[in-house]
Short mmCIF file of C-alpha atoms (C1' of nucleotides) in Angstrom, two decimals:
data_model
loop_
_atom_site.label_atom_id
_atom_site.label_comp_id
_atom_site.label_asym_id
_atom_site.label_seq_id
_atom_site.Cartn_x
_atom_site.Cartn_y
_atom_site.Cartn_z
CA UNK A 1184 -6.41 30.63 -23.50
CA UNK A 1185 -2.66 30.51 -23.43
CA UNK A 1186 -2.73 32.91 -26.33
CA UNK A 1187 0.68 34.56 -26.83
CA UNK A 1188 -0.72 38.02 -26.08
CA UNK A 1189 0.61 40.62 -28.47
CA UNK A 1190 4.09 42.01 -28.06
CA UNK A 1191 6.21 40.11 -25.62
CA UNK A 1192 9.66 41.41 -25.03
CA UNK A 1193 12.14 39.52 -27.21
CA UNK A 1194 13.70 37.62 -24.33
CA UNK A 1195 10.30 36.79 -22.92
CA UNK A 1196 9.15 35.29 -26.18
CA UNK A 1197 12.34 33.29 -26.39
CA UNK A 1198 11.95 31.98 -22.88
CA UNK A 1199 8.33 31.09 -23.39
CA UNK A 1200 9.40 28.98 -26.32
CA UNK A 1201 12.14 27.35 -24.28
CA UNK A 1202 9.63 26.42 -21.60
CA UNK A 1203 7.27 24.95 -24.14
CA UNK A 1204 10.04 22.92 -25.69
CA UNK A 1205 11.42 21.63 -22.42
CA UNK A 1206 7.98 20.80 -21.10
CA UNK A 1207 6.97 19.15 -24.33
CA UNK A 1208 10.01 16.96 -24.27
CA UNK A 1209 9.68 15.95 -20.63
CA UNK A 1210 5.92 15.53 -20.54
CA UNK A 1211 6.18 13.39 -23.64
CA UNK A 1212 8.63 11.11 -21.96
CA UNK A 1213 7.17 10.84 -18.48
CA UNK A 1214 3.69 12.27 -18.51
CA UNK A 1215 2.63 14.74 -15.85
CA UNK A 1216 4.94 13.12 -13.35
CA UNK A 1217 7.65 15.60 -14.23
CA UNK A 1218 8.17 18.40 -11.78
CA UNK A 1219 8.12 22.09 -12.47
CA UNK A 1220 11.69 22.35 -11.21
CA UNK A 1221 12.88 19.86 -13.78
CA UNK A 1222 11.22 21.71 -16.58
CA UNK A 1223 12.74 24.96 -15.43
CA UNK A 1224 16.19 23.45 -15.20
CA UNK A 1225 16.00 21.85 -18.61
CA UNK A 1226 14.83 25.14 -20.08
CA UNK A 1227 17.72 26.86 -18.34
CA UNK A 1228 15.38 29.15 -16.42
CA UNK A 1229 14.15 29.67 -12.91
CA UNK A 1230 10.83 28.18 -11.82
CA UNK A 1231 9.42 31.63 -11.37
CA UNK A 1232 9.68 32.18 -15.08
CA UNK A 1233 7.45 29.22 -15.82
CA UNK A 1234 4.81 30.84 -13.68
CA UNK A 1235 5.22 34.13 -15.44
CA UNK A 1236 4.10 32.44 -18.64
CA UNK A 1237 1.67 29.85 -17.38
CA UNK A 1238 -0.74 30.20 -14.49
CA UNK A 1239 0.06 26.76 -13.15
CA UNK A 1240 1.22 23.30 -14.10
CA UNK A 1241 -2.17 22.44 -15.49
CA UNK A 1242 -2.10 25.39 -17.87
CA UNK A 1243 1.34 24.44 -19.12
CA UNK A 1244 0.14 20.91 -19.68
CA UNK A 1245 -2.87 22.21 -21.54
CA UNK A 1246 -0.69 24.32 -23.82
CA UNK A 1247 1.36 21.27 -24.70
CA UNK A 1248 -1.69 19.12 -25.32
CA UNK A 1249 -3.12 21.86 -27.49
CA UNK A 1250 0.03 21.78 -29.58
CA UNK A 1251 -0.35 18.06 -30.06
CA UNK A 1252 -3.91 18.38 -31.20
CA UNK A 1253 -2.84 20.92 -33.74
CA UNK A 1254 -0.31 18.43 -35.05
CA UNK A 1255 -3.02 15.77 -35.04
CA UNK A 1256 -5.32 17.99 -37.05
CA UNK A 1257 -2.57 18.46 -39.60
CA UNK A 1258 -2.02 14.75 -39.71
CA UNK A 1259 -5.72 14.13 -40.18
CA UNK A 1260 -5.89 16.67 -42.95
CA UNK A 1261 -3.04 14.92 -44.73
CA UNK A 1262 -4.68 11.54 -44.34
CA UNK A 1263 -7.88 12.93 -45.80
CA UNK A 1264 -5.96 13.73 -48.98
CA UNK A 1265 -5.70 10.06 -49.82
CA UNK A 1266 -7.71 8.96 -52.81
CA UNK A 1267 -8.75 5.65 -51.29
CA UNK A 1268 -11.08 5.97 -48.27
CA UNK A 1269 -9.62 2.94 -46.57
CA UNK A 1270 -6.10 4.24 -46.98
CA UNK A 1271 -7.21 7.51 -45.49
CA UNK A 1272 -8.72 5.74 -42.52
CA UNK A 1273 -5.76 3.52 -41.90
CA UNK A 1274 -3.32 6.37 -42.28
CA UNK A 1275 -5.21 8.41 -39.76
CA UNK A 1276 -5.50 5.56 -37.31
CA UNK A 1277 -1.87 4.57 -37.34
CA UNK A 1278 -0.61 8.12 -37.50
CA UNK A 1279 -2.65 9.02 -34.47
CA UNK A 1280 -1.57 5.98 -32.52
CA UNK A 1281 2.07 6.38 -33.36
CA UNK A 1282 1.95 9.92 -32.07
CA UNK A 1283 0.27 8.70 -28.93
CA UNK A 1284 2.97 6.13 -28.46
CA UNK A 1285 5.61 8.79 -28.73
CA UNK A 1286 3.95 11.10 -26.25
CA UNK A 1287 3.03 9.95 -22.77
CA UNK A 1288 1.41 13.24 -21.86
CA UNK A 1289 -0.85 13.13 -24.87
CA UNK A 1290 -1.78 9.56 -24.10
CA UNK A 1291 -2.38 10.44 -20.51
CA UNK A 1292 -4.64 13.29 -21.53
CA UNK A 1293 -6.68 11.05 -23.76
CA UNK A 1294 -6.95 8.12 -21.39
CA UNK A 1295 -7.42 9.93 -18.13
CA UNK A 1296 -10.86 10.27 -16.59
CA UNK A 1297 -10.82 14.00 -17.20
CA UNK A 1298 -10.53 13.47 -20.91
CA UNK A 1299 -13.77 15.33 -21.68
CA UNK A 1300 -12.35 18.41 -20.00
CA UNK A 1301 -9.75 18.79 -22.71
CA UNK A 1302 -12.43 19.86 -25.11
CA UNK A 1303 -12.55 23.17 -23.33
CA UNK A 1304 -8.88 23.41 -22.53
CA UNK A 1305 -7.57 22.42 -25.91
CA UNK A 1306 -9.91 23.89 -28.46
CA UNK A 1307 -7.57 22.57 -31.12
CA UNK A 1308 -9.22 19.24 -30.51
CA UNK A 1309 -12.37 20.30 -32.28
CA UNK A 1310 -10.59 20.57 -35.61
CA UNK A 1311 -9.19 17.15 -35.31
CA UNK A 1312 -12.54 15.65 -34.39
CA UNK A 1313 -14.24 17.20 -37.36
CA UNK A 1314 -11.76 15.81 -39.85
CA UNK A 1315 -11.83 12.41 -38.22
CA UNK A 1316 -15.56 12.33 -38.58
CA UNK A 1317 -15.28 13.04 -42.28
CA UNK A 1318 -12.70 10.33 -42.85
CA UNK A 1319 -14.80 7.79 -41.02
CA UNK A 1320 -17.83 8.71 -43.04
CA UNK A 1321 -15.92 8.37 -46.28
CA UNK A 1322 -14.79 4.86 -45.38
CA UNK A 1323 -18.27 3.82 -44.33
CA UNK A 1324 -19.86 5.26 -47.45
CA UNK A 1325 -17.35 3.40 -49.58
CA UNK A 1326 -18.36 0.22 -47.83
CA UNK A 1327 -14.93 -0.36 -46.38
CA UNK A 1328 -16.05 -0.11 -42.75
CA UNK A 1329 -19.01 -1.81 -41.13
CA UNK A 1330 -22.09 0.25 -41.90
CA UNK A 1331 -22.78 1.16 -38.29
CA UNK A 1332 -19.27 2.45 -37.59
CA UNK A 1333 -19.25 5.90 -36.07
CA UNK A 1334 -16.63 8.44 -35.11
CA UNK A 1335 -17.21 7.44 -31.48
CA UNK A 1336 -16.01 4.00 -32.37
CA UNK A 1337 -12.79 5.50 -33.62
CA UNK A 1338 -12.29 6.86 -30.14
CA UNK A 1339 -13.02 3.48 -28.60
CA UNK A 1340 -10.51 1.67 -30.76
CA UNK A 1341 -8.00 4.34 -30.20
CA UNK A 1342 -8.33 4.28 -26.45
CA UNK A 1343 -8.17 0.53 -26.48
CA UNK A 1344 -4.91 0.58 -28.38
CA UNK A 1345 -3.39 3.23 -26.16
CA UNK A 1346 -4.13 1.16 -23.11
CA UNK A 1347 -1.86 -1.46 -24.62
CA UNK A 1348 1.12 0.77 -25.18
CA UNK A 1349 3.07 -0.61 -22.26
CA UNK A 1350 5.11 -2.73 -24.61
CA UNK A 1351 5.77 -1.51 -28.11
CA UNK A 1352 4.29 -4.49 -29.92
CA UNK A 1353 1.08 -5.00 -28.00
CA UNK A 1354 -0.95 -2.18 -29.42
CA UNK A 1355 -0.24 -3.14 -33.02
CA UNK A 1356 -1.51 -6.62 -32.40
CA UNK A 1357 -4.55 -5.12 -30.71
CA UNK A 1358 -5.27 -2.92 -33.68
CA UNK A 1359 -4.84 -5.85 -36.04
CA UNK A 1360 -7.42 -7.86 -34.15
CA UNK A 1361 -9.88 -4.99 -34.02
CA UNK A 1362 -9.45 -4.02 -37.65
CA UNK A 1363 -10.40 -7.52 -38.60
CA UNK A 1364 -13.81 -7.07 -37.07
CA UNK A 1365 -14.35 -3.63 -38.45
CA UNK A 1366 -13.02 -3.74 -41.95
CA UNK A 1367 -14.98 -4.76 -45.02
CA UNK A 1368 -13.51 -6.31 -48.19
CA UNK A 1369 -12.74 -4.02 -51.10
CA UNK A 1370 -15.38 -5.20 -53.48
CA UNK B 344 2.54 -11.81 1.85
CA UNK B 345 -0.14 -10.15 3.93
CA UNK B 346 -0.78 -13.55 5.42
CA UNK B 347 -2.87 -13.29 8.61
CA UNK B 348 -0.01 -14.58 10.77
CA UNK B 349 -1.16 -17.14 13.29
CA UNK B 350 -3.10 -16.08 16.37
CA UNK B 351 -4.15 -12.46 16.34
CA UNK B 352 -5.93 -11.23 19.36
CA UNK B 353 -9.67 -11.34 18.81
CA UNK B 354 -10.10 -7.58 18.50
CA UNK B 355 -7.11 -7.33 16.23
CA UNK B 356 -8.51 -9.89 13.85
CA UNK B 357 -11.83 -8.08 13.85
CA UNK B 358 -10.20 -4.76 13.12
CA UNK B 359 -8.05 -6.15 10.39
CA UNK B 360 -11.18 -7.36 8.71
CA UNK B 361 -12.83 -3.99 9.15
CA UNK B 362 -9.88 -2.29 7.49
CA UNK B 363 -9.96 -4.67 4.58
CA UNK B 364 -13.68 -4.12 4.11
CA UNK B 365 -13.51 -0.37 4.33
CA UNK B 366 -10.51 -0.18 2.03
CA UNK B 367 -12.06 -2.58 -0.43
CA UNK B 368 -15.19 -0.52 -0.61
CA UNK B 369 -13.43 2.81 -1.00
CA UNK B 370 -10.68 1.69 -3.34
CA UNK B 371 -13.31 0.08 -5.52
CA UNK B 372 -15.18 3.31 -5.81
CA UNK B 373 -12.36 5.79 -6.20
CA UNK B 374 -9.17 3.90 -6.87
CA UNK B 375 -6.03 4.71 -4.95
CA UNK B 376 -7.09 8.32 -4.61
CA UNK B 377 -8.69 7.56 -1.26
CA UNK B 378 -6.74 8.65 1.78
CA UNK B 379 -5.67 6.55 4.68
CA UNK B 380 -7.63 8.80 7.00
CA UNK B 381 -10.82 8.12 5.13
CA UNK B 382 -10.32 4.41 5.30
CA UNK B 383 -9.63 4.61 8.99
CA UNK B 384 -12.71 6.68 9.63
CA UNK B 385 -14.95 4.40 7.61
CA UNK B 386 -13.57 1.41 9.46
CA UNK B 387 -14.23 3.21 12.72
CA UNK B 388 -10.57 3.04 13.70
CA UNK B 389 -7.57 5.32 14.07
CA UNK B 390 -5.03 5.62 11.27
CA UNK B 391 -2.43 4.09 13.50
CA UNK B 392 -4.35 0.86 13.43
CA UNK B 393 -4.16 0.62 9.66
CA UNK B 394 -0.41 0.81 9.94
CA UNK B 395 -0.37 -1.87 12.60
CA UNK B 396 -1.85 -4.26 10.06
CA UNK B 397 -0.32 -3.07 6.83
CA UNK B 398 3.15 -1.68 6.30
CA UNK B 399 1.90 1.15 4.10
CA UNK B 400 -0.79 2.17 1.69
CA UNK B 401 0.76 0.12 -1.05
CA UNK B 402 0.59 -3.04 1.02
CA UNK B 403 -3.03 -2.45 1.85
CA UNK B 404 -3.76 -1.92 -1.81
CA UNK B 405 -1.94 -5.12 -2.66
CA UNK B 406 -3.99 -7.08 -0.14
CA UNK B 407 -7.18 -5.81 -1.73
CA UNK B 408 -5.99 -6.57 -5.24
CA UNK B 409 -5.01 -10.04 -4.12
CA UNK B 410 -8.54 -10.58 -2.88
CA UNK B 411 -9.91 -9.57 -6.25
CA UNK B 412 -7.68 -11.96 -8.09
CA UNK B 413 -8.89 -14.75 -5.87
CA UNK B 414 -12.43 -13.85 -6.81
CA UNK B 415 -11.40 -13.74 -10.47
CA UNK B 416 -9.87 -17.19 -10.22
CA UNK B 417 -13.14 -18.49 -8.82
CA UNK B 418 -15.00 -16.81 -11.61
CA UNK B 419 -12.68 -18.32 -14.18
CA UNK B 420 -13.07 -21.76 -12.66
CA UNK B 421 -16.83 -21.43 -12.89
CA UNK B 422 -16.64 -20.29 -16.51
CA UNK B 423 -14.49 -23.28 -17.32
CA UNK B 424 -17.31 -25.55 -16.19
CA UNK B 425 -19.34 -24.60 -19.24
CA UNK B 426 -19.81 -27.38 -21.76
CA UNK B 427 -19.45 -25.12 -24.78
CA UNK B 428 -15.98 -23.62 -25.23
CA UNK B 429 -17.32 -20.39 -26.66
CA UNK B 430 -19.73 -19.97 -23.79
CA UNK B 431 -16.85 -20.51 -21.39
CA UNK B 432 -14.80 -17.87 -23.16
CA UNK B 433 -17.56 -15.33 -23.31
CA UNK B 434 -18.54 -15.94 -19.72
CA UNK B 435 -15.00 -15.40 -18.59
CA UNK B 436 -14.55 -12.28 -20.67
CA UNK B 437 -17.72 -10.54 -19.56
CA UNK B 438 -17.43 -11.70 -15.97
CA UNK B 439 -13.92 -10.33 -15.77
CA UNK B 440 -14.84 -7.04 -17.37
CA UNK B 441 -17.91 -6.54 -15.27
CA UNK B 442 -15.80 -7.01 -12.16
CA UNK B 443 -13.33 -4.52 -13.50
CA UNK B 444 -16.10 -2.07 -14.11
CA UNK B 445 -17.26 -2.41 -10.55
CA UNK B 446 -13.82 -1.94 -9.06
CA UNK B 447 -11.71 1.09 -9.87
CA UNK B 448 -8.76 -0.12 -7.85
CA UNK B 449 -8.68 -3.41 -9.70
CA UNK B 450 -8.92 -1.62 -13.01
CA UNK B 451 -6.23 0.77 -11.98
CA UNK B 452 -3.96 -2.10 -10.99
CA UNK B 453 -4.43 -3.77 -14.34
CA UNK B 454 -4.08 -0.68 -16.48
CA UNK B 455 -1.31 1.11 -14.65
CA UNK B 456 2.23 0.98 -15.94
CA UNK B 457 3.31 -1.06 -12.94
CA UNK B 458 0.92 -3.82 -13.91
CA UNK B 459 3.67 -6.41 -14.19
CA UNK B 460 4.64 -5.78 -10.60
CA UNK B 461 1.38 -7.24 -9.38
CA UNK B 462 2.56 -10.66 -10.34
CA UNK B 463 4.84 -10.62 -7.35
CA UNK B 464 2.58 -8.70 -5.05
CA UNK B 465 -0.58 -10.60 -5.77
CA UNK B 466 0.41 -14.22 -6.26
CA UNK B 467 -3.26 -15.01 -6.58
CA UNK B 468 -2.96 -13.74 -10.11
CA UNK B 469 -1.11 -16.82 -11.23
CA UNK B 470 -4.12 -19.03 -10.63
CA UNK B 471 -6.32 -16.83 -12.69
CA UNK B 472 -3.86 -16.69 -15.55
CA UNK B 473 -3.56 -20.45 -15.70
CA UNK B 474 -7.29 -21.00 -15.96
CA UNK B 475 -7.65 -18.26 -18.51
CA UNK B 476 -5.04 -19.91 -20.64
CA UNK B 477 -6.94 -23.16 -20.55
CA UNK B 478 -10.23 -21.55 -21.52
CA UNK B 479 -8.62 -19.75 -24.42
CA UNK B 480 -7.04 -22.94 -25.64
CA UNK B 481 -10.34 -24.78 -25.47
CA UNK B 482 -12.03 -22.14 -27.62
CA UNK B 483 -9.23 -22.14 -30.14
CA UNK B 484 -9.14 -25.93 -30.36
CA UNK B 485 -12.87 -25.95 -30.92
CA UNK B 486 -12.35 -23.57 -33.80
CA UNK B 487 -14.42 -20.84 -32.19
CA UNK B 488 -11.56 -18.35 -31.95
CA UNK B 489 -9.09 -17.40 -34.67
CA UNK B 490 -6.38 -20.04 -34.73
CA UNK B 491 -3.60 -17.70 -33.68
CA UNK B 492 -5.41 -16.34 -30.63
CA UNK B 493 -3.32 -16.51 -27.49
CA UNK B 494 -3.83 -15.81 -23.82
CA UNK B 495 -1.86 -12.61 -24.30
CA UNK B 496 -4.54 -11.46 -26.67
CA UNK B 497 -7.08 -11.92 -23.94
CA UNK B 498 -5.10 -9.43 -21.92
CA UNK B 499 -5.01 -7.01 -24.83
CA UNK B 500 -8.73 -7.12 -25.38
CA UNK B 501 -9.35 -6.83 -21.74
CA UNK B 502 -7.13 -3.81 -21.29
CA UNK B 503 -8.68 -2.22 -24.32
CA UNK B 504 -12.13 -2.60 -22.89
CA UNK B 505 -11.12 -1.29 -19.49
CA UNK B 506 -9.71 1.82 -21.06
CA UNK B 507 -13.22 2.50 -22.29
CA UNK B 508 -14.95 2.22 -18.96
CA UNK B 509 -15.42 5.94 -18.57
CA UNK B 510 -19.00 5.65 -19.65
CA UNK B 511 -20.90 2.47 -18.92
CA UNK B 512 -21.86 1.68 -22.50
CA UNK B 513 -18.58 2.29 -24.28
CA UNK B 514 -16.73 -0.80 -23.27
CA UNK B 515 -19.55 -3.12 -24.32
CA UNK B 516 -19.55 -1.63 -27.76
CA UNK B 517 -15.80 -1.99 -27.86
CA UNK B 518 -15.99 -5.65 -26.92
CA UNK B 519 -18.66 -6.22 -29.54
CA UNK B 520 -16.44 -4.78 -32.24
CA UNK B 521 -13.45 -6.78 -31.16
CA UNK B 522 -15.34 -10.03 -30.76
CA UNK B 523 -16.44 -9.72 -34.35
CA UNK B 524 -12.87 -9.91 -35.51
CA UNK B 525 -11.89 -12.68 -33.18
CA UNK B 526 -14.79 -15.04 -33.18
CA UNK B 527 -15.32 -17.89 -35.62
CA UNK B 528 -18.71 -19.29 -36.68
CA UNK B 529 -19.99 -22.41 -34.92
CA UNK B 530 -19.69 -24.80 -37.79
"C1'" DC C 569 22.64 57.04 -23.14
"C1'" DT C 570 18.77 56.75 -19.59
"C1'" DC C 571 15.22 55.20 -17.32
"C1'" DT C 572 11.58 52.14 -16.27
"C1'" DA C 573 8.29 48.68 -17.17
"C1'" DA C 574 8.84 44.05 -18.04
"C1'" DC C 575 11.48 40.25 -16.86
"C1'" DC C 576 13.97 36.81 -14.22
"C1'" DT C 577 15.62 34.13 -10.13
"C1'" DG C 578 15.37 30.72 -6.69
"C1'" DA C 579 15.03 30.28 -1.85
"C1'" DA C 580 11.15 30.38 1.21
"C1'" DC C 581 6.55 29.08 1.87
"C1'" DC C 582 2.35 26.30 1.82
"C1'" DT C 583 -0.48 22.37 1.32
"C1'" DG C 584 -1.97 17.90 1.24
"C1'" DA C 585 -1.14 13.43 2.37
"C1'" DA C 586 1.43 9.52 4.25
"C1'" DT C 587 3.61 7.77 8.27
"C1'" DT C 588 5.22 7.83 13.07
"C1'" DC C 589 4.90 7.56 17.98
"C1'" DC C 590 3.79 7.26 22.59
"C1'" DG C 591 0.39 7.68 26.28
"C1'" DG C 592 -3.74 5.07 27.15
"C1'" DT C 593 -6.75 0.53 26.59
"C1'" DT C 594 -7.89 -4.21 26.25
"C1'" DC C 595 -7.53 -9.05 25.79
"C1'" DC C 596 -6.40 -13.24 28.01
"C1'" DG C 597 -3.43 -16.77 30.27
"C1'" DA C 598 -2.18 -18.04 34.85
"C1'" DT D 79 -8.46 -11.18 39.72
"C1'" DC D 80 -4.02 -9.48 37.90
"C1'" DG D 81 -0.13 -8.16 35.03
"C1'" DG D 82 1.66 -7.15 30.95
"C1'" DA D 83 2.05 -8.08 26.09
"C1'" DA D 84 -0.77 -6.63 22.30
"C1'" DC D 85 -3.43 -3.20 20.70
"C1'" DC D 86 -5.44 1.29 19.62
"C1'" DG D 87 -6.05 6.45 18.87
"C1'" DG D 88 -5.05 10.46 16.67
"C1'" DA D 89 -2.20 14.58 17.19
"C1'" DA D 90 2.30 15.63 15.61
"C1'" DT D 91 5.86 14.97 12.23
"C1'" DT D 92 7.71 14.44 7.66
"C1'" DC D 93 8.08 15.08 3.08
"C1'" DA D 94 7.39 15.97 -1.67
"C1'" DG D 95 6.04 19.33 -4.89
"C1'" DG D 96 3.60 23.17 -6.49
"C1'" DT D 97 3.43 28.23 -5.98
"C1'" DT D 98 4.84 32.81 -4.39
"C1'" DC D 99 7.51 36.95 -3.92
"C1'" DA D 100 11.14 40.20 -2.57
"C1'" DG D 101 14.83 41.63 -4.77
"C1'" DG D 102 18.11 41.89 -8.95
"C1'" DT D 103 18.35 42.24 -14.36
"C1'" DT D 104 17.42 43.77 -19.06
"C1'" DA D 105 15.18 45.20 -23.31
"C1'" DG D 106 14.18 48.85 -25.82
"C1'" DA D 107 11.39 53.45 -26.21
"C1'" DG D 108 12.57 58.14 -26.10
#
DNA sequence: CTCTAACCTGAACCTGAATTCCGGTTCCGA
DNA sequence: TCGGAACCGGAATTCAGGTTCAGGTTAGAG
């Protein structure tokens, strides 16, 4: 996709990285409302350079989102390490949501109506989904989640919480309420 | 706000209504993505006429949202009629969400980051909020909702569900899960 | 050190809407 | 029936942002 084709000239590689960093920072803060000019300025480059590395704004966005999903996959993998299935689940859930809170673009990508489209654009998402599925299954099998809980439900909860990220406290309360209906006692 | 100032010429009143209807229909289907030209065409009028009645797109949107909140207040009032507090609560919740499902603009207004702003723009919202508060209190007092449930939580749940209105079934599942954690047995 | 393909720049350009504006129309009171 | 204030139509204007491109600049192979 946005694969760093082999052998970029040193300065080109450096600039590409600068663009990614600047865009990541700005998109995270203000979602896709940021303008290409801003990104270019922050990266200390001309707009033209952005277009040399990314076909259009959408592609740049996609690259950033892909990065996030990679990070999410790592996070999920770490959560899956946990001995206790419930701990694994909770770690994943909160880790994911905290990342979402810190990144407006990521949130936007997940909440927007074109969400399904990211599957193609950000293939990194597949990894994450797979691990999530495993963690959910573990918790269900251990009897710590209602028996009919599915990975899809994880998405539902997650979206629900993200919709309440206007104020910092709201989504935690939301998750608390939901968890209560989903969780099952240890024994 | 968009008060139909006294004495509009007959045709003007008729046109104003046509605009409101056309806009309501289109906004409901596609949110604020619809263009002024489309609305004008559907209303069988020129764009200029829209601007004669509403300062700008935002104002037109606000008028529509206001209408919805009026309808929601009516709905809430009806729900409050119910003898059983839980029935009242559930009726309100589902009625509200079904309306949201049927109206993208309404949903958009409630989910968007400028949500708070609607309090000023659509004063009709106040009514709705008041009744909602009463219904929630009734259910809590009757011991049918967890003791610490507040009207704010109703908003949380509601936003959470709306975020899952991409597919028609998702939000119902979401509400089911949440209700489980919130509800308290009859006795 | 040279030369050129690969890069970069940023002003100009384009596009898609919202909004304006003014020459006609129409309602309606006298 | 008449006059003019209220209205209406819709092409023209404005504007914000994304995207392009005609030159200038290097990195780095030879």
